[in-house]
Short mmCIF file of C-alpha atoms in Angstrom, two decimals:
data_model
loop_
_atom_site.label_atom_id
_atom_site.label_comp_id
_atom_site.label_asym_id
_atom_site.label_seq_id
_atom_site.Cartn_x
_atom_site.Cartn_y
_atom_site.Cartn_z
CA MET A 1357 -8.74 3.31 -20.29
CA ALA A 1358 -5.55 3.85 -22.30
CA PHE A 1359 -3.61 6.99 -21.43
CA ARG A 1360 -1.57 8.90 -23.95
CA LYS A 1361 2.21 8.73 -23.91
CA PRO A 1362 3.72 10.18 -20.70
CA PRO A 1363 5.03 13.70 -21.45
CA ASP A 1364 8.10 13.34 -19.12
CA GLY A 1365 7.81 17.01 -18.28
CA GLY A 1366 5.40 19.90 -18.69
CA TRP A 1367 2.58 19.55 -16.18
CA GLY A 1368 4.37 16.48 -14.87
CA TRP A 1369 6.77 18.71 -12.92
CA VAL A 1370 3.77 20.34 -11.26
CA ILE A 1371 2.67 16.84 -10.30
CA VAL A 1372 6.12 16.20 -8.79
CA VAL A 1373 5.97 19.41 -6.73
CA VAL A 1374 2.45 18.82 -5.38
CA SER A 1375 3.23 15.14 -4.70
CA PHE A 1376 6.34 16.20 -2.76
CA PHE A 1377 4.32 18.60 -0.60
CA THR A 1378 1.53 16.04 -0.22
CA GLN A 1379 3.92 13.50 1.29
CA PHE A 1380 5.55 16.28 3.31
CA LEU A 1381 2.21 17.33 4.84
CA CYS A 1382 0.72 13.89 5.43
CA TYR A 1383 3.80 11.99 6.67
CA GLY A 1384 5.42 14.82 8.65
CA SER A 1385 3.49 14.24 11.87
CA PRO A 1386 3.23 10.40 11.77
CA LEU A 1387 6.97 9.99 11.16
CA ALA A 1388 7.83 12.57 13.86
CA VAL A 1389 5.33 11.02 16.27
CA GLY A 1390 8.14 10.43 18.77
CA VAL A 1391 7.71 14.02 20.00
CA LEU A 1392 3.99 13.41 20.60
CA TYR A 1393 4.75 10.02 22.15
CA LEU A 1394 6.41 11.67 25.16
CA GLU A 1395 3.39 13.93 25.70
CA TRP A 1396 0.94 11.05 25.46
CA LEU A 1397 2.95 9.09 28.04
CA ASP A 1398 2.59 11.98 30.49
CA ALA A 1399 -1.01 12.80 29.59
CA PHE A 1400 -2.58 9.33 29.83
CA GLY A 1401 -0.14 7.52 32.13
CA GLU A 1402 -0.30 4.27 30.14
CA GLY A 1403 2.56 1.84 29.57
CA LYS A 1404 5.13 2.48 26.87
CA GLY A 1405 4.07 -0.60 24.92
CA LYS A 1406 0.41 0.41 24.87
CA THR A 1407 1.20 4.03 23.98
CA ALA A 1408 3.59 3.03 21.20
CA TRP A 1409 0.67 1.41 19.35
CA VAL A 1410 -0.55 4.87 18.30
CA GLY A 1411 2.54 5.74 16.26
CA SER A 1412 3.06 2.21 14.98
CA LEU A 1413 -0.52 2.01 13.66
CA ALA A 1414 -0.18 5.40 11.96
CA ASN A 1415 2.91 4.23 10.09
CA GLY A 1416 1.92 0.60 9.48
CA ILE A 1417 -1.77 0.69 8.62
CA GLY A 1418 -1.13 2.37 5.25
CA LEU A 1419 1.23 -0.42 4.18
CA LEU A 1420 -1.10 -3.13 5.49
CA ALA A 1421 -3.98 -1.65 3.50
CA SER A 1422 -1.92 -1.07 0.33
CA PRO A 1423 -4.07 -3.46 -1.79
CA VAL A 1424 -7.22 -1.54 -0.78
CA CYS A 1425 -5.50 1.78 -1.47
CA SER A 1426 -4.50 0.60 -4.95
CA ILE A 1427 -8.07 -0.47 -5.73
CA CYS A 1428 -9.42 2.93 -4.61
CA VAL A 1429 -6.96 4.87 -6.79
CA SER A 1430 -7.63 2.60 -9.78
CA SER A 1431 -11.40 2.96 -9.39
CA PHE A 1432 -11.77 6.68 -8.62
CA GLY A 1433 -8.54 8.29 -9.83
CA ALA A 1434 -5.67 9.99 -8.02
CA ARG A 1435 -7.22 13.46 -7.64
CA PRO A 1436 -10.52 12.44 -5.90
CA VAL A 1437 -8.64 10.04 -3.63
CA ALA A 1438 -6.06 12.70 -2.71
CA ILE A 1439 -8.75 15.26 -1.84
CA PHE A 1440 -10.74 12.75 0.21
CA SER A 1441 -7.60 11.53 1.98
CA GLY A 1442 -6.65 15.13 2.81
CA PHE A 1443 -9.89 15.41 4.78
CA MET A 1444 -9.06 12.10 6.51
CA VAL A 1445 -5.58 13.18 7.61
CA ALA A 1446 -6.66 16.64 8.74
CA GLY A 1447 -9.78 15.33 10.48
CA GLY A 1448 -7.87 12.56 12.24
CA LEU A 1449 -5.24 14.99 13.57
CA MET A 1450 -7.88 17.45 14.79
CA MET A 1451 -9.95 14.71 16.43
CA SER A 1452 -6.82 13.50 18.22
CA SER A 1453 -6.62 16.84 20.04
CA PHE A 1454 -9.88 15.92 21.83
CA ALA A 1455 -8.81 12.36 22.70
CA PRO A 1456 -10.03 11.41 26.22
CA ASN A 1457 -7.90 8.24 26.38
CA ILE A 1458 -5.32 6.24 24.48
CA TYR A 1459 -7.94 4.02 22.84
CA PHE A 1460 -9.48 7.01 21.10
CA LEU A 1461 -6.04 7.79 19.64
CA TYR A 1462 -5.82 4.26 18.22
CA VAL A 1463 -8.73 5.15 15.94
CA SER A 1464 -8.28 8.88 15.31
CA TYR A 1465 -4.50 9.03 14.91
CA GLY A 1466 -3.55 5.41 14.26
CA ILE A 1467 -6.23 4.22 11.82
CA VAL A 1468 -7.74 7.38 10.30
CA VAL A 1469 -4.47 9.28 9.80
CA GLY A 1470 -2.57 6.10 8.87
CA LEU A 1471 -5.11 5.04 6.24
CA GLY A 1472 -5.22 8.56 4.83
CA CYS A 1473 -1.42 8.55 4.47
CA GLY A 1474 -1.55 5.17 2.70
CA LEU A 1475 -4.12 6.45 0.22
CA LEU A 1476 -2.10 9.62 -0.43
CA TYR A 1477 1.11 7.67 -0.97
CA THR A 1478 -0.57 5.42 -3.54
CA ALA A 1479 -2.19 8.40 -5.28
CA THR A 1480 1.06 10.38 -5.56
CA VAL A 1481 3.06 7.43 -6.87
CA THR A 1482 0.34 6.47 -9.37
CA ILE A 1483 -0.12 9.95 -10.85
CA THR A 1484 3.65 10.46 -11.05
CA CYS A 1485 4.14 7.18 -12.91
CA GLN A 1486 1.45 8.20 -15.40
CA TYR A 1487 3.25 11.47 -16.23
CA PHE A 1488 6.79 10.07 -16.40
CA ASP A 1489 8.44 7.21 -18.25
CA LYS A 1490 12.08 7.95 -19.10
CA ARG A 1491 12.51 10.17 -16.02
CA ARG A 1492 10.31 8.11 -13.74
CA GLY A 1493 13.14 7.17 -11.38
CA LEU A 1494 14.12 10.80 -10.89
CA ALA A 1495 10.51 11.87 -10.33
CA LEU A 1496 9.81 9.12 -7.80
CA GLY A 1497 13.06 9.88 -6.00
CA LEU A 1498 12.13 13.55 -5.68
CA ILE A 1499 8.67 12.93 -4.27
CA SER A 1500 9.92 10.25 -1.86
CA THR A 1501 12.14 12.80 -0.13
CA GLY A 1502 9.01 14.71 0.89
CA SER A 1503 8.34 12.35 3.80
CA SER A 1504 11.94 12.59 5.03
CA VAL A 1505 11.96 16.38 4.86
CA GLY A 1506 8.62 16.34 6.66
CA LEU A 1507 10.14 14.23 9.44
CA PHE A 1508 13.02 16.69 9.78
CA ILE A 1509 10.82 19.82 9.97
CA TYR A 1510 7.84 18.42 11.88
CA ALA A 1511 10.02 17.08 14.70
CA ALA A 1512 11.16 20.61 15.59
CA LEU A 1513 7.83 22.20 14.66
CA GLN A 1514 5.72 19.96 16.89
CA ARG A 1515 8.13 20.45 19.80
CA GLU A 1516 7.84 24.22 19.45
CA LEU A 1517 4.05 24.14 19.09
CA ILE A 1518 3.72 21.99 22.21
CA GLU A 1519 5.73 24.52 24.22
CA LEU A 1520 3.61 27.41 22.93
CA TYR A 1521 0.09 25.96 22.72
CA GLY A 1522 0.19 22.58 24.46
CA LEU A 1523 -0.45 19.14 22.99
CA ASP A 1524 -4.06 19.86 21.97
CA GLY A 1525 -3.17 23.12 20.24
CA CYS A 1526 -0.26 21.45 18.44
CA LEU A 1527 -2.53 18.76 16.97
CA LEU A 1528 -5.13 21.34 15.90
CA ILE A 1529 -2.51 23.49 14.13
CA VAL A 1530 -0.85 20.49 12.46
CA GLY A 1531 -4.30 19.28 11.33
CA ALA A 1532 -5.04 22.72 9.88
CA LEU A 1533 -1.74 22.63 7.99
CA SER A 1534 -2.74 19.26 6.54
CA LEU A 1535 -5.73 20.89 4.85
CA ASN A 1536 -3.25 22.20 2.28
CA ILE A 1537 -3.32 18.64 0.91
CA LEU A 1538 -6.67 19.58 -0.64
CA ALA A 1539 -5.00 22.30 -2.73
CA CYS A 1540 -2.24 19.90 -3.76
CA GLY A 1541 -4.76 17.20 -4.67
CA SER A 1542 -6.81 19.57 -6.80
CA LEU A 1543 -3.73 20.14 -9.00
CA MET A 1544 -3.33 16.41 -9.73
CA ARG A 1545 -4.90 16.71 -13.14
CA PRO A 1546 -5.35 13.24 -14.66
CA LEU A 1547 -3.47 12.49 -17.84
CA GLU A 1548 -5.80 12.77 -20.81
CA SER A 1549 -6.75 9.49 -22.41
CA SER A 1550 -5.69 8.68 -25.93
CA SER A 1551 -8.11 8.87 -28.86
CA SER A 1552 -11.22 7.32 -27.39
CA PRO A 1553 -13.49 5.42 -29.79
CA PRO A 1554 -16.97 6.80 -30.55
CA PRO A 1555 -19.91 5.43 -28.57
CA GLU A 1556 -21.15 3.36 -31.54
CA LYS A 1557 -17.80 1.62 -31.90
CA MET A 1558 -17.54 0.99 -28.18
CA PHE A 1559 -20.99 -0.61 -28.23
CA VAL A 1560 -20.09 -2.80 -31.19
CA ASP A 1561 -16.85 -3.86 -29.51
CA LYS A 1562 -18.73 -5.00 -26.45
CA VAL A 1563 -21.24 -7.12 -28.37
CA PRO A 1564 -19.03 -10.10 -29.36
CA ASP A 1565 -18.02 -10.97 -25.78
CA GLN A 1566 -21.60 -10.76 -24.59
CA TYR A 1567 -22.80 -12.77 -27.57
CA PHE A 1568 -20.10 -15.34 -26.92
CA VAL A 1569 -21.37 -15.87 -23.38
CA TYR A 1570 -24.97 -16.28 -24.50
CA HIS A 1571 -24.11 -18.35 -27.58
CA GLU A 1572 -22.09 -20.71 -25.45
CA LYS A 1573 -25.17 -21.42 -23.36
CA GLU A 1574 -27.70 -21.27 -26.20
CA LYS A 1575 -28.62 -24.92 -25.90
CA THR A 1576 -29.12 -24.57 -22.16
CA VAL A 1577 -31.32 -21.53 -22.67
CA GLU A 1578 -33.60 -23.39 -25.09
CA GLU A 1579 -33.81 -26.40 -22.81
CA ASN A 1580 -34.71 -24.24 -19.81
CA ILE A 1581 -37.33 -22.32 -21.75
CA SER A 1582 -38.88 -25.55 -23.03
CA ILE A 1583 -39.11 -26.87 -19.48
CA LEU A 1584 -40.74 -23.65 -18.31
CA GLU A 1585 -43.15 -23.70 -21.25
CA LYS A 1586 -44.10 -27.32 -20.55
CA GLY A 1587 -44.96 -26.49 -16.95
CA TYR A 1588 -46.90 -23.46 -18.07
CA ILE A 1589 -48.92 -25.46 -20.68
CA ASP A 1590 -49.71 -28.20 -18.16
CA GLU A 1591 -50.94 -25.63 -15.68
CA LYS A 1592 -53.01 -24.00 -18.38
CA SER A 1593 -54.62 -27.31 -19.45
CA VAL A 1594 -55.62 -28.08 -15.87
CA ASN A 1595 -57.19 -24.70 -15.25
CA ASN A 1596 -58.79 -24.40 -18.73
CA VAL A 1597 -62.60 -24.06 -18.66
CA PRO A 1598 -64.56 -23.88 -22.00
CA ASP A 1599 -66.71 -20.80 -22.64
CA CYS A 1600 -69.97 -20.61 -24.50
CA LYS A 1601 -69.32 -17.47 -26.44
CA GLN A 1602 -66.98 -17.50 -29.44
CA ASP A 1603 -65.91 -13.87 -28.96
CA SER A 1604 -64.80 -14.42 -25.41
CA ILE A 1605 -62.75 -17.45 -26.54
CA LEU A 1606 -61.00 -15.40 -29.22
CA ASN A 1607 -60.30 -12.60 -26.77
CA LYS A 1608 -58.88 -15.04 -24.23
CA ASN A 1609 -56.68 -16.72 -26.86
CA THR A 1610 -55.34 -13.34 -27.95
CA LEU A 1611 -54.59 -12.25 -24.39
CA SER A 1612 -53.03 -15.60 -23.52
CA SER A 1613 -50.77 -15.47 -26.61
CA ILE A 1614 -49.60 -11.98 -25.59
CA ASN A 1615 -48.98 -13.16 -22.03
CA VAL A 1616 -47.08 -16.21 -23.30
CA ASN A 1617 -44.83 -14.06 -25.49
CA GLU A 1618 -44.14 -11.66 -22.62
CA LYS A 1619 -43.41 -14.50 -20.23
CA ASP A 1620 -41.15 -16.23 -22.77
CA THR A 1621 -39.16 -13.03 -23.26
CA TYR A 1622 -38.89 -12.49 -19.52
CA LYS A 1623 -37.85 -16.11 -18.91
CA LYS A 1624 -35.22 -15.92 -21.62
CA LYS A 1625 -33.78 -12.75 -20.14
CA VAL A 1626 -33.67 -14.32 -16.67
CA VAL A 1627 -31.87 -17.40 -17.97
CA GLU A 1628 -29.41 -15.31 -19.99
CA GLN A 1629 -28.62 -13.08 -17.02
CA THR A 1630 -28.14 -16.13 -14.81
CA ASN A 1631 -25.71 -17.69 -17.26
CA PHE A 1632 -23.86 -14.40 -17.63
CA CYS A 1633 -23.43 -14.14 -13.84
CA LYS A 1634 -22.18 -17.72 -13.71
CA GLN A 1635 -19.59 -17.03 -16.41
CA LEU A 1636 -18.49 -13.84 -14.64
CA ALA A 1637 -18.14 -15.68 -11.33
CA LYS A 1638 -16.06 -18.39 -13.02
CA ARG A 1639 -13.74 -15.81 -14.55
CA LYS A 1640 -13.30 -14.00 -11.21
CA TRP A 1641 -12.62 -17.32 -9.50
CA GLN A 1642 -10.00 -18.16 -12.11
CA LEU A 1643 -8.33 -14.80 -11.48
CA TYR A 1644 -8.17 -15.50 -7.74
CA LEU A 1645 -6.77 -18.97 -8.35
CA THR A 1646 -4.15 -17.54 -10.70
CA TYR A 1647 -3.19 -14.92 -8.11
CA TRP A 1648 -2.64 -17.53 -5.39
CA LYS A 1649 -0.74 -19.82 -7.74
CA GLU A 1650 1.59 -16.95 -8.67
CA THR A 1651 2.02 -16.17 -4.97
CA MET A 1652 3.02 -19.76 -4.22
CA VAL A 1653 5.50 -19.66 -7.11
CA LEU A 1654 7.07 -16.54 -5.61
CA PHE A 1655 7.54 -18.22 -2.24
CA LYS A 1656 9.25 -21.17 -3.90
CA ASN A 1657 12.07 -18.74 -4.68
CA LYS A 1658 14.25 -19.05 -1.56
CA VAL A 1659 15.77 -15.58 -2.02
CA PHE A 1660 12.28 -14.03 -2.08
CA SER A 1661 11.26 -16.04 1.00
CA ALA A 1662 14.35 -14.80 2.83
CA LEU A 1663 13.64 -11.27 1.60
CA PHE A 1664 10.16 -11.15 3.11
CA VAL A 1665 11.54 -12.47 6.43
CA ALA A 1666 14.32 -9.86 6.28
CA ILE A 1667 11.96 -6.92 5.62
CA LEU A 1668 9.64 -8.08 8.41
CA LEU A 1669 12.47 -8.38 10.95
CA PHE A 1670 14.08 -5.13 9.73
CA ASP A 1671 10.90 -3.14 10.37
CA ILE A 1672 10.34 -4.81 13.74
CA GLY A 1673 13.83 -3.84 14.89
CA GLY A 1674 14.76 -0.85 12.75
CA PHE A 1675 11.61 1.29 12.96
CA PRO A 1676 11.37 1.80 16.79
CA PRO A 1677 14.35 4.22 17.05
CA SER A 1678 12.52 6.82 14.95
CA LEU A 1679 9.64 6.64 17.43
CA LEU A 1680 11.42 6.06 20.74
CA MET A 1681 14.78 7.84 20.44
CA GLU A 1682 13.52 10.94 22.27
CA ASP A 1683 12.34 8.78 25.16
CA VAL A 1684 15.69 6.96 25.14
CA ALA A 1685 17.43 10.31 25.65
CA ARG A 1686 15.08 11.21 28.48
CA SER A 1687 15.62 7.80 30.12
CA ALA A 1688 19.39 8.44 29.93
CA ASN A 1689 18.83 11.66 31.96
CA ILE A 1690 20.13 13.89 29.15
CA SER A 1691 19.23 17.51 29.86
CA GLU A 1692 17.16 19.40 27.31
CA ASP A 1693 19.73 22.19 27.45
CA ASP A 1694 22.18 19.87 25.70
CA TYR A 1695 19.83 19.48 22.72
CA TYR A 1696 21.13 21.24 19.64
CA MET A 1697 18.59 19.51 17.40
CA PRO A 1698 15.86 16.90 18.04
CA LEU A 1699 17.17 13.39 17.49
CA ILE A 1700 14.19 12.62 15.25
CA SER A 1701 15.14 15.56 13.02
CA ILE A 1702 18.62 14.10 12.64
CA ILE A 1703 17.10 10.76 11.62
CA GLY A 1704 14.90 12.52 9.07
CA ILE A 1705 17.60 14.55 7.35
CA MET A 1706 20.02 11.61 7.25
CA THR A 1707 17.30 9.38 5.79
CA THR A 1708 17.04 11.83 2.89
CA VAL A 1709 20.81 11.72 2.39
CA GLY A 1710 20.79 7.92 2.61
CA LYS A 1711 18.07 7.58 0.00
CA LEU A 1712 19.98 9.73 -2.46
CA ILE A 1713 23.44 8.20 -1.93
CA LEU A 1714 22.28 4.58 -1.82
CA GLY A 1715 20.11 5.19 -4.89
CA ILE A 1716 23.11 6.57 -6.77
CA LEU A 1717 25.26 3.61 -5.71
CA ALA A 1718 22.60 1.19 -6.94
CA ASP A 1719 22.93 2.63 -10.46
CA PHE A 1720 26.60 1.64 -10.75
CA LYS A 1721 27.09 -1.58 -12.70
CA TRP A 1722 29.88 -2.82 -10.41
CA VAL A 1723 27.62 -2.62 -7.32
CA ASN A 1724 25.62 -5.73 -6.43
CA THR A 1725 22.43 -4.20 -5.06
CA LEU A 1726 21.49 -7.28 -3.03
CA TYR A 1727 24.83 -7.25 -1.20
CA LEU A 1728 24.47 -3.50 -0.68
CA TYR A 1729 21.05 -4.03 0.91
CA VAL A 1730 22.36 -6.85 3.11
CA THR A 1731 25.22 -4.58 4.22
CA THR A 1732 22.76 -1.90 5.34
CA LEU A 1733 20.85 -4.51 7.35
CA LEU A 1734 23.96 -5.79 9.13
CA MET A 1735 25.19 -2.25 9.88
CA THR A 1736 21.74 -1.33 11.24
CA GLY A 1737 21.86 -4.31 13.59
CA VAL A 1738 25.28 -3.25 14.89
CA ALA A 1739 24.08 0.34 15.43
CA LEU A 1740 21.06 -0.90 17.39
CA PHE A 1741 23.34 -2.95 19.64
CA ALA A 1742 25.34 0.24 20.34
CA ILE A 1743 22.35 2.32 21.56
CA PRO A 1744 22.42 0.95 25.16
CA PHE A 1745 26.04 2.15 25.47
CA ALA A 1746 25.21 5.74 24.40
CA LYS A 1747 24.93 7.94 27.50
CA SER A 1748 25.34 11.42 25.99
CA TYR A 1749 23.55 13.54 23.45
CA LEU A 1750 26.52 13.46 21.07
CA THR A 1751 26.68 9.66 20.89
CA LEU A 1752 22.90 9.37 20.52
CA ALA A 1753 23.00 12.00 17.74
CA MET A 1754 25.72 10.06 15.93
CA LEU A 1755 23.78 6.80 16.20
CA SER A 1756 20.60 8.57 15.07
CA GLY A 1757 22.42 9.85 11.99
CA ILE A 1758 23.81 6.39 11.19
CA LEU A 1759 20.40 4.74 11.63
CA GLY A 1760 18.72 7.43 9.52
CA PHE A 1761 21.24 7.00 6.72
CA LEU A 1762 20.83 3.20 6.73
CA THR A 1763 17.04 3.51 6.77
CA GLY A 1764 17.45 5.16 3.38
CA ASN A 1765 17.82 1.63 1.99
CA TRP A 1766 14.12 1.92 1.13
CA SER A 1767 15.25 3.63 -2.08
CA ILE A 1768 17.06 0.47 -3.27
CA PHE A 1769 14.46 -2.00 -2.09
CA PRO A 1770 12.59 -1.97 -5.46
CA TYR A 1771 15.93 -2.75 -7.18
CA VAL A 1772 16.45 -5.72 -4.88
CA THR A 1773 12.91 -6.98 -5.50
CA THR A 1774 13.36 -6.68 -9.26
CA LYS A 1775 16.65 -8.56 -9.09
CA THR A 1776 14.99 -11.33 -7.07
CA VAL A 1777 11.76 -11.99 -9.00
CA GLY A 1778 12.20 -10.22 -12.35
CA ILE A 1779 10.43 -7.21 -13.76
CA GLU A 1780 7.29 -9.13 -14.81
CA LYS A 1781 6.44 -10.12 -11.22
CA LEU A 1782 7.65 -6.91 -9.59
CA THR A 1783 4.20 -5.46 -8.84
CA HIS A 1784 2.86 -8.67 -7.33
CA ALA A 1785 5.97 -9.33 -5.22
CA TYR A 1786 6.34 -5.72 -4.07
CA GLY A 1787 2.75 -5.64 -2.80
CA ILE A 1788 3.36 -8.77 -0.70
CA LEU A 1789 6.61 -7.37 0.72
CA MET A 1790 4.98 -4.04 1.59
CA PHE A 1791 2.30 -5.89 3.54
CA PHE A 1792 4.96 -7.57 5.69
CA ALA A 1793 6.78 -4.24 6.04
CA GLY A 1794 3.58 -2.69 7.40
CA LEU A 1795 3.19 -5.62 9.78
CA GLY A 1796 6.72 -5.00 11.07
CA ASN A 1797 6.06 -1.26 11.47
CA SER A 1798 2.93 -2.02 13.48
CA LEU A 1799 4.56 -4.58 15.80
CA GLY A 1800 8.05 -3.11 16.34
CA PRO A 1801 7.45 -0.13 18.67
CA PRO A 1802 4.91 -1.92 20.93
CA ILE A 1803 7.31 -4.86 21.35
CA VAL A 1804 10.16 -2.52 22.34
CA GLY A 1805 7.78 -0.67 24.67
CA TRP A 1806 6.70 -3.93 26.31
CA PHE A 1807 10.34 -4.85 26.89
CA TYR A 1808 10.77 -1.53 28.73
CA ASP A 1809 7.61 -2.10 30.78
CA TRP A 1810 8.95 -5.51 31.72
CA THR A 1811 12.59 -4.59 32.49
CA GLN A 1812 12.28 -0.81 33.17
CA GLU A 1813 15.21 -0.12 30.83
CA TYR A 1814 15.82 0.01 27.06
CA ASN A 1815 18.95 -2.14 26.92
CA THR A 1816 17.16 -5.48 26.48
CA ALA A 1817 14.72 -3.92 24.02
CA PHE A 1818 17.44 -2.68 21.66
CA TYR A 1819 19.43 -5.90 22.00
CA PHE A 1820 16.28 -7.65 20.79
CA SER A 1821 15.88 -5.13 17.93
CA GLY A 1822 19.49 -5.54 16.85
CA PHE A 1823 19.18 -9.32 16.96
CA CYS A 1824 16.06 -9.22 14.72
CA VAL A 1825 17.75 -7.05 12.08
CA LEU A 1826 20.98 -9.09 12.13
CA LEU A 1827 19.02 -12.32 11.85
CA GLY A 1828 17.13 -11.02 8.82
CA GLY A 1829 20.36 -9.86 7.17
CA PHE A 1830 22.16 -13.16 7.71
CA LEU A 1831 19.17 -15.19 6.45
CA LEU A 1832 19.01 -13.11 3.28
CA LEU A 1833 22.76 -13.42 2.77
CA LEU A 1834 22.72 -17.21 3.26
CA ALA A 1835 19.76 -17.61 0.89
CA ALA A 1836 21.35 -15.51 -1.85
CA LEU A 1837 25.02 -16.43 -1.58
CA PRO A 1838 25.02 -20.05 -2.87
CA CYS A 1839 22.98 -19.38 -5.99
CA TRP A 1840 23.87 -15.77 -6.80
CA ASN A 1841 27.02 -16.45 -8.83
CA ALA A 1842 25.29 -19.28 -10.69
CA CYS A 1843 22.41 -16.96 -11.54
CA THR A 1844 24.84 -14.32 -12.82
CA ASN A 1845 26.86 -16.80 -14.89
CA GLN A 1846 23.75 -18.28 -16.48
CA SER A 1847 22.08 -14.96 -17.24
CA SER A 1848 22.54 -15.60 -20.95
CA LYS A 1849 20.65 -18.89 -20.66
CA LEU A 1850 17.56 -17.46 -19.02
CA PRO A 1851 14.16 -18.44 -20.48
CA PRO A 1852 12.34 -15.89 -22.64
CA ASN A 1853 10.02 -14.71 -19.84
CA THR A 1854 12.87 -14.04 -17.39
CA TYR A 1855 14.93 -10.86 -17.35
CA SER A 1856 18.49 -10.44 -16.20
CA TYR A 1857 19.13 -7.75 -13.63
CA LYS A 1858 20.83 -5.40 -16.12
CA VAL A 1859 17.71 -5.27 -18.23
CA ALA A 1860 15.43 -4.85 -15.21
CA SER A 1861 17.48 -2.09 -13.62
CA ASN A 1862 17.79 -0.15 -16.84
#
């Protein structure tokens, strides 16, 4: 279906507003799950590594299932998927209030809520891209801040609700708030399609392809029918018994001719449908082969290979602070009276600032976006190494702000991907990288929690996290540094199907 030209305004701004609130409502609790993490530790008495799986699944399962989410939005549209996903998120949060053990939370909060968030993210991005072309970057930037604002508000909100109504009441109220996603989803009016052809024309347009498939196998069809007819005639000659009456012979000949015609038509249809299915299977198989060939070509690019390792290690080491920072403060014996603001709220608000500032820097021509991204990775690794030395609320708040700001490098990650593989392969490459990012989100917090269960302190865990992020940053820098200047100098000699970064970024 061909959509009409994006209006770059009008109802598109309504789409931006409802998409912002959709991400605010669905990602607020999963990103601020660190507040709930402390309550689950006390309620179920499980290890930190096992309990951390709940929050890591909620944040990683949506990225892991991004191909499935894209298929659902492409098949059913953004509005039906958003409404259905609203029920998933709200239902998962409400079911979590009745969780008898940690394993129930893996399903209700980790999988159901996480998958609902993944579907909503894909739906909001898809419908926004349909409504905007020239202002698409601005629109996507505005809706992406919804999750960060949600993290900032939900961290304080969930803490207050737990004090007033307990953990179960908090989850019920947050789940009820998520039902507002249904109202936001109902406003995601699909963009009207361009002048659609009349039914007669559509039918005529479909005939040549179908005829081509059958015409290509015409000889095979005739051969198969002749074989079937031969078997049928032989069977008829064996079972043929002469009759005495001429009328009965004529009647039998008439009936047999009708049966033969019906059977011939049926056999021809069966053969044609079989050949059509074979052709369809061959075409699908060719598509799969092409997809895997393109994937292998991407991994032959050493910068892309280093980039997927870097994003995997960054999420393994860089995501746990947003989940575990509250428990780090409690392990450091910091009194709750010293809290001026939840540490997770500081991470959330600084992530919003980081997305905006880093996104603005990426638009300057004199800024190399790849080096900027590598710098954020190296600085994140250094900040993670400093967490074990923070013994007061002030130092932990400062480190939380630094980590939140550097986590805003998600806003420049599409720029880096475009610069690495080109604009033609951006969608394919970005889907692969998001899968590994989801894998890192799912593995990071449990690994840090297991380190604590093993050593009974967070120092070793954050040394490991800092090492992972630094390793990813250095690998990406080493892979890009030798060939980057050569690629820039030879940008004028690129083949026709390759785009220089200036063209891609514009």
